[in-house]
GROMACS .gro file of C-alpha atoms in nm:
model
  192
    1MET     CA    1   9.254  10.580   5.809
    2ILE     CA    2   9.029  10.781   6.037
    3LYS     CA    3   8.737  10.629   6.227
    4VAL     CA    4   8.495  10.815   6.451
    5PHE     CA    5   8.334  10.573   6.695
    6TYR     CA    6   8.018  10.737   6.819
    7ASP     CA    7   7.699  10.681   7.011
    8LEU     CA    8   7.403  10.907   7.073
    9GLU     CA    9   7.142  10.945   7.341
   10THR     CA   10   6.815  11.091   7.219
   11THR     CA   11   6.478  11.220   7.338
   12GLY     CA   12   6.297  10.935   7.161
   13THR     CA   13   6.334  10.683   6.882
   14ASP     CA   14   6.210  10.875   6.575
   15TRP     CA   15   6.476  11.095   6.413
   16ARG     CA   16   6.203  11.298   6.242
   17LYS     CA   17   6.053  11.428   6.568
   18HIS     CA   18   6.306  11.359   6.846
   19SER     CA   19   6.656  11.498   6.897
   20ILE     CA   20   7.004  11.424   7.030
   21HIS     CA   21   7.098  11.523   7.385
   22GLN     CA   22   7.437  11.346   7.404
   23ILE     CA   23   7.697  11.251   7.144
   24ALA     CA   24   8.008  11.074   7.262
   25GLY     CA   25   8.289  10.867   7.123
   26CYS     CA   26   8.646  10.873   7.008
   27VAL     CA   27   8.854  10.953   6.704
   28GLU     CA   28   9.095  10.684   6.585
   29VAL     CA   29   9.375  10.743   6.341
   30ASP     CA   30   9.530  10.420   6.211
   31ASP     CA   31   9.374  10.217   6.496
   32VAL     CA   32   9.508  10.451   6.767
   33VAL     CA   33   9.267  10.662   6.973
   34VAL     CA   34   9.375  11.024   6.946
   35GLU     CA   35   9.081  11.187   7.121
   36TRP     CA   36   8.774  11.102   7.328
   37PHE     CA   37   8.470  11.331   7.333
   38ASP     CA   38   8.148  11.358   7.532
   39ILE     CA   39   7.922  11.639   7.416
   40LYS     CA   40   7.602  11.719   7.602
   41THR     CA   41   7.357  11.927   7.400
   42GLN     CA   42   7.016  12.076   7.445
   43PRO     CA   43   6.774  11.905   7.209
   44HIS     CA   44   6.638  12.091   6.907
   45PRO     CA   45   6.380  12.340   7.043
   46LYS     CA   46   6.093  12.178   6.849
   47ALA     CA   47   6.186  11.820   6.939
   48ARG     CA   48   5.947  11.596   7.126
   49ILE     CA   49   6.088  11.472   7.453
   50GLU     CA   50   5.968  11.133   7.573
   51PRO     CA   51   6.000  11.078   7.950
   52GLU     CA   52   6.070  10.707   7.887
   53ALA     CA   53   6.371  10.794   7.669
   54LEU     CA   54   6.516  11.017   7.939
   55ASN     CA   55   6.456  10.748   8.203
   56VAL     CA   56   6.654  10.495   7.997
   57CYS     CA   57   6.949  10.738   7.996
   58HIS     CA   58   6.910  10.828   8.365
   59VAL     CA   59   6.872  11.201   8.289
   60THR     CA   60   6.599  11.451   8.365
   61LEU     CA   61   6.433  11.724   8.163
   62ASP     CA   62   6.602  11.982   8.388
   63GLN     CA   63   6.943  11.827   8.321
   64ILE     CA   64   6.915  11.833   7.943
   65ALA     CA   65   6.770  12.185   7.956
   66GLY     CA   66   7.093  12.288   8.129
   67TYR     CA   67   7.317  12.142   7.858
   68GLN     CA   68   7.490  12.374   7.615
   69PRO     CA   69   7.286  12.511   7.324
   70MET     CA   70   7.271  12.288   7.018
   71GLY     CA   71   7.474  12.533   6.806
   72ASP     CA   72   7.756  12.540   7.061
   73ALA     CA   73   7.760  12.160   7.078
   74TYR     CA   74   7.774  12.141   6.698
   75LYS     CA   75   8.067  12.385   6.694
   76GLN     CA   76   8.246  12.174   6.957
   77LEU     CA   77   8.209  11.864   6.738
   78ILE     CA   78   8.316  12.044   6.418
   79ASP     CA   79   8.617  12.202   6.589
   80MET     CA   80   8.729  11.857   6.701
   81LEU     CA   81   8.672  11.697   6.359
   82SER     CA   82   8.863  11.982   6.191
   83LYS     CA   83   9.180  11.874   6.372
   84TYR     CA   84   9.176  11.543   6.181
   85ILE     CA   85   8.974  11.597   5.863
   86ASN     CA   86   8.996  11.857   5.587
   87LYS     CA   87   8.633  11.887   5.485
   88PHE     CA   88   8.735  12.050   5.155
   89ASP     CA   89   8.938  11.744   5.048
   90ASN     CA   90   8.698  11.481   4.911
   91LYS     CA   91   8.951  11.207   4.988
   92ASP     CA   92   8.996  11.309   5.353
   93LYS     CA   93   8.700  11.169   5.545
   94ALA     CA   94   8.632  10.947   5.844
   95TYR     CA   95   8.431  10.629   5.878
   96LEU     CA   96   8.152  10.654   6.133
   97VAL     CA   97   8.146  10.344   6.354
   98GLY     CA   98   7.868  10.255   6.596
   99PHE     CA   99   7.635   9.983   6.717
  100ASN     CA  100   7.317   9.974   6.508
  101ASN     CA  101   7.417  10.315   6.376
  102ARG     CA  102   7.299  10.232   6.022
  103GLY     CA  103   6.948  10.181   6.154
  104PHE     CA  104   6.939  10.454   6.420
  105ASP     CA  105   7.224  10.692   6.506
  106ASP     CA  106   7.321  10.786   6.148
  107PHE     CA  107   6.970  10.924   6.083
  108PHE     CA  108   6.977  11.132   6.401
  109LEU     CA  109   7.327  11.265   6.331
  110ARG     CA  110   7.239  11.366   5.975
  111LYS     CA  111   6.925  11.548   6.100
  112TRP     CA  112   7.129  11.718   6.374
  113PHE     CA  113   7.371  11.851   6.112
  114GLU     CA  114   7.074  11.982   5.914
  115HIS     CA  115   6.928  12.148   6.224
  116ASN     CA  116   7.265  12.322   6.257
  117GLN     CA  117   7.236  12.456   5.898
  118ASP     CA  118   7.494  12.209   5.766
  119GLN     CA  119   7.381  12.006   5.464
  120PHE     CA  120   7.730  11.866   5.411
  121ILE     CA  121   7.780  11.585   5.662
  122GLY     CA  122   7.934  11.400   5.366
  123SER     CA  123   8.225  11.645   5.373
  124TRP     CA  124   8.330  11.485   5.702
  125PHE     CA  125   8.226  11.121   5.674
  126TRP     CA  126   8.212  10.846   5.413
  127ASN     CA  127   7.850  10.748   5.353
  128ASN     CA  128   7.924  10.377   5.402
  129THR     CA  129   7.944  10.364   5.779
  130LEU     CA  130   8.065  10.067   5.982
  131ASP     CA  131   7.795   9.904   6.195
  132VAL     CA  132   7.934   9.682   6.471
  133LEU     CA  133   7.597   9.505   6.504
  134VAL     CA  134   7.639   9.381   6.145
  135LEU     CA  135   8.006   9.294   6.194
  136ALA     CA  136   7.925   9.102   6.513
  137THR     CA  137   7.655   8.902   6.334
  138GLU     CA  138   7.908   8.708   6.130
  139TYR     CA  139   8.138   8.664   6.429
  140LEU     CA  140   7.854   8.524   6.644
  141VAL     CA  141   7.659   8.340   6.374
  142ASP     CA  142   7.708   8.000   6.544
  143ARG     CA  143   7.616   8.136   6.891
  144ARG     CA  144   7.319   8.354   6.792
  145ILE     CA  145   7.064   8.081   6.857
  146ASP     CA  146   7.161   8.084   7.228
  147MET     CA  147   7.141   8.463   7.262
  148PRO     CA  148   6.806   8.604   7.385
  149SER     CA  149   6.875   8.935   7.207
  150PHE     CA  150   7.138   9.102   6.993
  151LYS     CA  151   7.160   9.427   7.188
  152LEU     CA  152   7.498   9.576   7.275
  153LYS     CA  153   7.491   9.441   7.630
  154ARG     CA  154   7.428   9.083   7.517
  155VAL     CA  155   7.679   9.099   7.230
  156ALA     CA  156   7.950   9.242   7.458
  157LYS     CA  157   7.895   8.971   7.719
  158THR     CA  158   7.891   8.698   7.454
  159VAL     CA  159   8.231   8.804   7.317
  160GLY     CA  160   8.371   8.799   7.673
  161LEU     CA  161   8.354   9.160   7.785
  162TYR     CA  162   8.253   9.273   8.132
  163VAL     CA  163   7.945   9.497   8.119
  164ASP     CA  164   7.870   9.744   8.398
  165GLU     CA  165   7.492   9.745   8.355
  166GLY     CA  166   7.453  10.056   8.571
  167ARG     CA  167   7.649  10.255   8.312
  168LEU     CA  168   7.461  10.137   8.003
  169HIS     CA  169   7.278  10.403   7.800
  170ASP     CA  170   7.542  10.665   7.866
  171ALA     CA  171   7.678  10.735   7.518
  172LEU     CA  172   8.041  10.742   7.632
  173TYR     CA  173   8.020  10.406   7.810
  174ASP     CA  174   7.821  10.250   7.526
  175ILE     CA  175   8.081  10.355   7.270
  176GLU     CA  176   8.364  10.218   7.485
  177LEU     CA  177   8.182   9.884   7.477
  178THR     CA  178   8.111   9.917   7.105
  179ARG     CA  179   8.477   9.984   7.029
  180SER     CA  180   8.582   9.684   7.238
  181VAL     CA  181   8.333   9.461   7.055
  182TYR     CA  182   8.456   9.600   6.722
  183ARG     CA  183   8.818   9.519   6.807
  184ILE     CA  184   8.723   9.160   6.893
  185VAL     CA  185   8.496   9.087   6.597
  186THR     CA  186   8.749   9.232   6.351
  187GLY     CA  187   9.036   9.029   6.498
  188ARG     CA  188   9.226   9.324   6.648
  189ASP     CA  189   9.177   9.182   6.999
  190ILE     CA  190   9.095   8.833   7.123
  191GLY     CA  191   8.747   8.748   7.254
  192ILE     CA  192   8.604   8.419   7.373
   0.00000   0.00000   0.00000
């Protein structure tokens, strides 16, 4: 079974008018990480860029303008996926795994594929993605009342993980945390 753990950083919160500037994560085959990736991409040329969104990610407009063109970033992702998935085999796909990806990242990723003239994201991924926020809800149902939020930072700390708050909102760090939370809430690793 193939899973692609992924997180995005974006130029705002609306997938219809904002765009991705970082996509990072790892590919797992049968619960073993076979590759990590961290792709920096220029946003779509017509995307709105919110200064507040860049501030959250600790990047500047000049930095993201210097990232590789969106088409090159897309090719980098597809080249990596092609090592593990045969997009022409409808039984050979990966599960996307993220934190709140069903409500956020999945929309941005699908739009990014479309901006790259690819209408066939379903050739790579099953449409029923795994959302660690949802999985963690059941795991933490008895502790939720004592949690001031259910953001990744709070969930990670509640299951016993150390969180380097200075590294939050970097997609690669966030997906490392997400994967660790996933392994605890699914019983692969032991939490508190």
